[in-house]
Amino acid sequence: MGERRCAAVRVLVLQAAWALAGGQVRYSVPEEAEAGTVVGRLAQDLGLEAGEAEARRLRLVAQGRRASVELSGASGALLLSSRLDREQLCAKSAPCALRLEVLLERPLRVFHVELEVTDINDNAPVFPAQRKNLSIAESSLPGSRFPLEGASDADIGANAQLSYTLSPSEHFSLDLHRSEEYRESLFLVLTKPLDRETIPVHRLVLTASDGGRPSLTGTMELLISVLDANDNAPQFNQSVYKVQLPENATEGTLVARVNATDADLGSNGEVTYSVSNTFPEKGTNVFLLNPRTGEINLAGTVDYEDIRSYEIQIEATDKGTPPLSGHCKVVLEVVDVNDNAPEVWVTSLSVPVAEDASVGTVVAVLSVSDRDSGANGRVRCWVWPASPFGLEATFAGSYSLVLREALDRERVSEYELEVRAEDGGAPALRASRGLRVPVSDVNDNAPAFAQAVYTVLARENNAAGAELARLWARDPDEAGNGRVSYSVWEGGVAGGGAALPPSSSSSWSGPGWRPASSYVSVDAESGLLWALQPLDYEELQVLQFEVRAVDAGEPPLCGNATVQLFVLDENDNAPALLPPAGSAPEAGPVPAEAAAAAGSGTLWAWAAWGAPAGQVVAKIRAVDADSGYNAWLRYELWEPRAKGPFRVGLYSGEVSTARALDEADGPRHTLLIVVGAPRPPARAATAPRRGARLEAAEAALAAAAASSSSAASASSSSRAAVGAELAPGAASAATNVWLVVAICAVSSLFLLALVLYAASRWAPRAAVLSAPGPTTLVCASEVGSWSYSQRHSRSLCVADGAAKSDLMVFSPNFPPPPPGPAAKDTQPEPSALLHTVSAAALFALIFSPFAPSVSFPNLLLLLARLRSLSLRAMGA
């Protein structure tokens, strides 16, 4: 027994090696092998190293009866967990093979193992009954044949090849017919006429032996009764009836009709039919034979997948005494019908699938089968929807669900798949299996702001902690990969209040640089931008910085947005009075009380009696730290309210005579002049002016009548008066020169404006005009009309929805002159400077990039206004 097992193992190893080369492992084991028997070294046959089977999780997928085989995780050997009975597993089918599926994970692979269970001679032949009663008429002629039911052997092959022997008898012998198409037929042959009176009953023993080694036998006793008289037995018109029946035939269907005739007359010729044997025995209750007509009807259901053919032994018996019988065989073949839909099983499923999984990744392993045969059992499989997954056939009835396209969880986070199977029958039957494949997130999306640049407007003097804006960045990833935190990244202010761009602020090393984080802060979770301190327009006008959004993925991804914070001016600075425009030494002695009031807001001026109307006697100089409208100053005379001899220019601040001065006006006048902004709320600074005090001697000298005793003092007073008049005279000469130049320039610019206007009618107009560089424009709808002031300038932006057609040029606020004497003959009059700067501003406006945005009517009005001012100045 041991040698036979060693030889069997060697054959198994050779078969396994040959099968592995062909892509399938095949083993063979005899039935009734003890539990624990090693079928084969599967891990070694699969090419795995020692210990690799357990590390890579080699396991056996057991289904149903395959549970009698197990896989050793440590050694990778295929073992029997229980005894195998080939007859129970496969009945008469040959060969008897178990198809096993072996999974090797890390990475996932599928191997198919075929285990053949070989037959051993463990079943003896068995007859349907231990005793068979036969009735044979004594008139039977020698050579008469009587069918016998043969024995059956559950084994197959040589172990099921039966031979029969009959106990010694001079009257009977056996005749065995074998054919490849039908089962063997056994007959008892009468070799010598019977004599009931000599031997009424014959007792014989029929022995069946199989072809195994050693051979097993089975016996049946034959009890033969010899009958008298009726010497013609019924005869069938054919010995074998072949019938085909579809498996979907309904109950009551006529299967076949047999017919037997008897040459005898009377009751000896009346035939009845009966079923003597049915193979397999399950067919006993499936078919119903009419004993009078010989019709066989279907009494149950037939299933091709269960039993493919039936053999029915029918006996026709007459009513003679003794009755005689004839026999025939009905062979019924069940025709396959496509009555079984395909079946789909999910053997293994690896979910969720990472969205960065490579194309070709195996997601699931499926098994597909159909119990039908031929075209009805050929199955076609596919997956719906067709993308991004597909099916690949790995073995007969086995498929792999693989990834064919790249995944994107942000587009589709979960796939509902359906594996569909269809057989080749007509009509085709279908089956499906649903799969849910979730996609796991990978941090592949950086946070993105809704805008690349955010423009934020904030008024100065805001409260600390005031909300400025709310920024939001979207990250389509989930969980930590999509959780965004915000921070102020770059930006700052250098000394003078001009905002530095991020590229400059990052490399700024000067002592006056202040980072943007000292002005603003952003909430890390909500993106709320708020001010850390009150903003001062005079210190900071534009603050440009970057806000960074970073997700919590690994590695983290980030996105940036530029924030341009514009501080809007508030009227929070009162006008400041400037000292007079430098008193030269030759201006004469200053009175003691004038010198004492120089620093208290009280200014002194002198005028001569007889001064004509319109003569400028002084000029109030003031400056406002605000910008725009808030820096536009108005000069108003509050006291005296009644009509006096003096008046103040509304916007120039020049104090001039309203009429000719005479002695009746008095020697001294006190004027209260208020300087303020043109619109509320306006903070005003009062500048009380004390009136000019004129002496009698000075009045006499002004009238050209003086005595010799007062010649010296008159000469000195005359020089003072003359000096007072010479300075305006030199300024007037300089002003005339500038006005002539301005008139020529205005005329030229007027013609040039006409040409530019005609050209602008045909040229395309830009939506927003700006100077070179990353300067952001401030719209007029937010900060007022375009203005020009002493310290700051702003560009004009015309918004689509709120365009302004007005153009206003305000008088500039000049800083105090540098300390030291200034030549009066080179110092232009402030009014002349106003006209000059206005002309220069107009020239810069026309040739600046904002010229197309100024309406042509306003331009003409401005030119006309400037020309009238120039002519008026020349007339003065």
Short mmCIF file of C-alpha atoms in Angstrom, two decimals, residues 575 620 622 629 631-638 648-653 673-679 682-685 811 813:
data_model
loop_
_atom_site.label_atom_id
_atom_site.label_comp_id
_atom_site.label_asym_id
_atom_site.label_seq_id
_atom_site.Cartn_x
_atom_site.Cartn_y
_atom_site.Cartn_z
CA PRO A 575 -6.46 123.26 8.62
CA ILE A 620 -3.49 133.99 4.44
CA ALA A 622 -2.99 127.48 5.38
CA TYR A 629 -12.47 117.55 -0.87
CA ALA A 631 -8.20 119.41 1.82
CA TRP A 632 -10.07 122.04 -0.24
CA LEU A 633 -9.96 125.22 1.86
CA ARG A 634 -12.32 128.18 1.94
CA TYR A 635 -11.48 131.57 3.43
CA GLU A 636 -14.38 133.52 4.93
CA LEU A 637 -14.43 136.92 6.63
CA TRP A 638 -16.47 136.61 9.83
CA VAL A 648 -10.96 137.98 1.45
CA GLY A 649 -10.61 135.74 -1.62
CA LEU A 650 -12.88 132.71 -1.16
CA TYR A 651 -10.28 130.19 -2.34
CA SER A 652 -7.08 132.26 -2.61
CA GLY A 653 -6.93 133.67 0.93
CA ILE A 673 -10.89 135.22 9.01
CA VAL A 674 -12.00 131.57 9.25
CA VAL A 675 -10.28 128.88 7.18
CA GLY A 676 -12.25 125.65 6.68
CA ALA A 677 -13.29 122.84 4.32
CA PRO A 678 -16.15 123.49 1.90
CA ARG A 679 -18.50 120.74 3.11
CA ALA A 682 -15.45 120.85 8.49
CA ARG A 683 -12.98 121.74 11.16
CA ALA A 684 -12.00 125.41 10.96
CA ALA A 685 -8.97 127.33 12.11
CA SER A 811 -6.07 124.93 -5.33
CA ASN A 813 -1.80 123.65 -0.43
#
